[in-house]
């Protein structure tokens, strides 16, 4: 998961992009980057860390120009290489900087069939660098000294033809303009907004609507699946709807966990969707656990709070914030004297003892993936004297890996995979567990956005909308990930040995 | 407000201090520092920024030793100079490093009567540096080559005699041990805990109990007013109760706002105190506003959530998190193109529109100080179509300045000062406002800790427990602050002109 | 002027490149960069400053691989943009990193005719980036998945066809090998050497032979004009002699000033050349100034020492180091209180008073360009009571600009331009001046390397060997430089205003 | 060896101090620091590295005030701890910052007798910190709220009484003034100068006269042994001549090697002294080696050049710079692939082969200490085919350790110690060696400064002028140094293990 933004203004845009990236920081805290364009030059600054750590007065002052793009990166797969932050740059053709959120499912194939032919070099393992080169190659084939909207749209259409997966892209072409597009199934989110100052209209595209508001942009709408937005160098907006087969199937997990509650995605208020999830889950609890006695509804901070409040309301049981999140967890320095440190999750959450002592508690989480967190939390509540610990999840069981840019591990690591409810409850130490039904989850969203009829929910039901993800694919992927990890480790170990020689 | 910690272990303590400071980070995000002691040397690292920003592998590796102290600093008054982070060091006598939380009310007097005589130089405007020198001078007068517990306690007692105000101190004397003490009224909090590993007991003193748990220390108890704790170089704990007049009057504002909910201070669970505040405030609302129709109880994040949940429960009205806090607010670079940026508070909080549209909302805040935040928030809710906006504060009206280490401005800046409830409501744009009664606030705490009979609540009632804060004092203080500001500005302007010459 | 190096080893090369760059540091102290290649990835680190400032343990540890290239940059024209250090990278075709020393005379033409067609973007004003793209384009046209030596040589030959000027280039193609070539007139120097360890041969190409020795490489020979050297990925050396018209005309100024005395360039020991210059200049002095009484021969440090010693020997007059060079001149901070600082040259050189008092001194310089230095030095010697001050230059009068990579200003700034000897003496304050004859200078070199028959000495005689430098060209160049300066200033002023807003 | 400077101006002094430190950089490249004083605050910035590396615009801008002191530190003993750069600060009494050059011979005694009594803590192993505390203690005993010149002088006199050794000190007392003093034997150099601007006189004290000139100060004179200079806060200069027994015995090694040639120390031009050394050594060569055939006189760069030129003149043999010094030697990163690197000295000096091939050369060095350099250089010349290699040293045999601040190892490491000339020649590989006579060396200086009758030349003759250095002392010192090294290594190894755990 990553966050992207692109801005065309009639005034310097570096601060606006910086602000927007701050609002998208929840989508990636690992690295950040901004590229702007002034005359025929790009100005690029990127680095590892939070937006506030990467940018300072000096670096901001150098980001000249009235158009630019930005990116925040999540530490793991889905945004590619740890080696380099985005945006990426290629100088042929025209000069293009490029940032993306998502993941391709056919990278190997693309590299084989296209790159061998096009002789392009990739210096990272990032999908973004692959996509950038596919797009650059497609645009180059147009052989236009000054690309028109048609050239840009044709290149995007070529890119769609070649690239399978879930992705949202923003790119900037030197002296040409800003391009943004979304995959053919609308899996990864992308919205755009505008503001008018002194009669001139500025545009912003961004991963989520919250990025718009901070500097006065108003949400126009989401990009449609496969749609391309192009703002030319004169500030004129062009849009193009794909002629390729497409469907509208946004990622369910954005509503469950990824997006901020104050965002509106594909017409649905994420906050309201989560309230609805609480409603429906409460109904199921009432239905299926008629005799279960619950004293308090306790959210696992922070995402599940919205649903948990509504569950408590619906069940008529007190809502209690039994855990306090520690915002400032520091790192662990491997030094003598650390033997007594607690498990990582216990450094992140502190319980309020009296909310658990002799109580029957219903813990609410947005989802259960690897299960480590919930297991440790349940253990904590037991130690504090909880009588019964029930667990409910605002989303269904996660039992399949994600291949569209969310870091969900192989099936072996998904705690719910291959287990019955009872087996799972035992595994995590709960007295009982209950999960949202998939249909209810979908309805939680469609109640807010009735035009949505399809979703990307493969982690719940194994249905991969791009059609190219087979059992063989998943097995190969797993093996390949291991191999890639090994090569990365090899390089890292080279570097480490070099450093170690100095001690 | 600041956070302090001191640790005596039988193993390297740098990571433990680092962890504790992370847990106290809410008490100060401006600067951080750690000093450790190994053989007869101190190792000190400090800097501006969050704990995670100030310390890295290299700086941590150099913090050798089995005892040490740490500090996090709040950006404004109450922890002293912006010039330098704590701990401070003096080499005479013995070598002492020193960190403190709080504020002295008689600094000028001390400087005049003591420093002239003792010829000590102060290189900052920090109260900490003053106290350190008072303590150092007192210890030096003992003329002990190797100070005994009696020497240390006598020096602390001298320090108490001279220093008026609210303070909690932790200091380390080279090859002697760790000293901690709390002011004669117990205004600023200080607790200690211990853990036993392989039969040997480690000790930690800290501003709040949350700092203890992270590495397995268990709360023993709070230090009493004027009490001194001394852990000698052999790890033996000595305590001393002051012979000077003292009372137990902890700062009410710690319970209202400063402390973490998961802390236990002076025997009272901060979380439970805030629940109690909600209870009592709800009762008052029921009592005084019997006919007011409220559709939703909405907390102003984050502190007021605990009270707000209980208010909603008690009133039987839905609790709604109508505001989403933006954790990652970036800074404003003063550059062209920024004209459209929103007011600062609107960058920090995003409303959920549907929770306000056509609704009667009760906004809950922990306290109302300057009023800027609440005013802007009310304006936001109005823009979103709220029908009626009611405001309640979990603490009474703040109408007097704080002189014990909390950054509360002069009376002129306190929005409630000199206003009736109606005037205040009008000023901030609310339809109605209601405040906790002071007695109810006190009772919210004493219900958790019945042994407490007195409190430092001067910001509410103007009663300053140290007895030396008169109307004249307050007026002089105000003037002096202005003068100090001017000198600081003078120095800053020198520096700025120097830098500017390079552009 | 810049320094370049390329190494193919059978072991990690980062330290070797670092060492070589240290030995070439005199060719550029402004920026430094190294790129290495491991498997199919490049590892690149570059920055502003000396080699020792740019590289540290961490950055060196990441420069993995057994082949790589390096660059040191001179602060002004001749190595291009101040915006970015070399090597430069393009990813199409194959992935190429590239570093160069020199200057093109037909950049505008290249940009117009080639880049419009090839749609490549340039993000700096560096000739290196232009050449890299010309080479990349030429290599791409070969459309070879794995380029053979023939492909590489053809691309180099294309590059020669298009690029006029003086240049020495080293480039690395991912998974293909290292390429090095020298312009068709051999203006800029480029040598190569080898070492054999455990039966396997490593190769190094570098701007000067001193770079070879530091890690045990032995000089094989200079590259010939237009010659290309290619070391393929298996470590096999291939060479190609150009079919294009070419001449061997090395830059005379390398022997006069640029190169280190301990280098051997085009078969000539630079040290010996400078001894010869001293010999011939002494002869001329004896011939033309038979009656001039000289008490001491004093070099202007550092380059002229070698010639000056020989002049003193030949004239039978004591050699005296009357000036001490200050190695550690710091920068000037524009702050109050600096009014009394001396002229910059007086900060760099300290005179020994007794060597000038009442003496007739012969100052020896390698060349006289702008004249500011010598003027200030003469003034200094006058102040110290010198009786007569005579000046001799080991090279002829510099009266034409340089267009092949040496920072020699427009004619208006060359102090000797358009002046007689007497006028020049008056202008700089000398009693008499004398210059080496151009033929003598050439002979100083050919005595060491008899095969050399031609030289690039345009700054002395206005004969530009590339044939494309006309009076119109020089005038246009001057104008263009001014324009470029203005655009740069415009960008800088944007940035400065942004920064200034924060003070 | 270190360099110190102190400036009292009537305008901001940070740039002046910075400039002076640049001119003293040859006395220490390891660390640098500046402290200034504005109103009653000190502003201090120090760090490891060259002056240009330690200070930048931001740090310079903060160094406010019209008086200040500065320091550059040599990497080894003689300036104390590697842990922290100077100046040092103590806050009692008055606030004092302090910097020094030299070494005490009775540190242990001082620590025992004084510090136990005064309870002062030392956080480094630096002699400077010891002296600072001795001085501070002495000044504190005066118990003066505002110390008069008499108070300052009395404290300095006390310091002299207690501290044995060679030292030059500059200190600044907050709101009082600048103090400078020199040891009772005048071992370490200290000069002062002045400049007058707009009728007001600024003062500078510095280790060498070259530091004065850079910003227009003129040398007044050297401080006398035991003399103290005090410039009070109003800019008035006070001087005090010690009543304690004293002699004038400047360190001979300053003239041989340490000082810059363009400095004038104790009235003697260092340049002229070195010319004289060449003269006298040439005479000895003529006398003692009447039949030795020498083709060229070759200096070992850089210090010996001055003497070597004169030797060549006197002998009537050509002077040849057969070695080129590499100014930019980089560091060695311990990484794979470095097996072929040359010995360190060969990285620093490059020979000119033709100056050695089949020649009889006389190598000139200023002194021979450990012998490693000369041994390696002789080997180099042999490899290049030198016929005979003769070596002469401008100073006598170094056979005793230095205890006054010059890093001369224990006798075991001094190559000449206990050897005859023939044994030494054999040891270093020379055909013949010859050394300056001690009397000639002294006369080389006294010819320039006839008032000098005594010198500190213990490294040559074992006569330690402070009278407290016995054979037992030297043996104890050697042992102690080893012990100190072990403790340092212990601490370093702790740190290293901490760091290593992260790889």
Coordinates of C-alpha atoms in Angstrom, one line a residue, chain C residues 191-195 202-205 212 217-221:
Chain C
X191 CA 45.6 6.4 -20.0
X192 CA 45.1 2.8 -19.0
X193 CA 47.0 0.3 -16.9
X194 CA 46.8 -3.2 -15.6
X195 CA 47.8 -5.4 -12.8
X202 CA 42.5 -6.1 -13.7
X203 CA 42.3 -3.0 -15.9
X204 CA 42.1 0.7 -15.0
X205 CA 41.5 3.7 -17.3
X212 CA 47.2 3.9 -11.5
X217 CA 48.4 -0.9 -11.6
X218 CA 51.1 -0.3 -14.1
X219 CA 50.8 2.1 -17.0
X220 CA 50.3 0.4 -20.3
X221 CA 49.9 3.4 -22.5

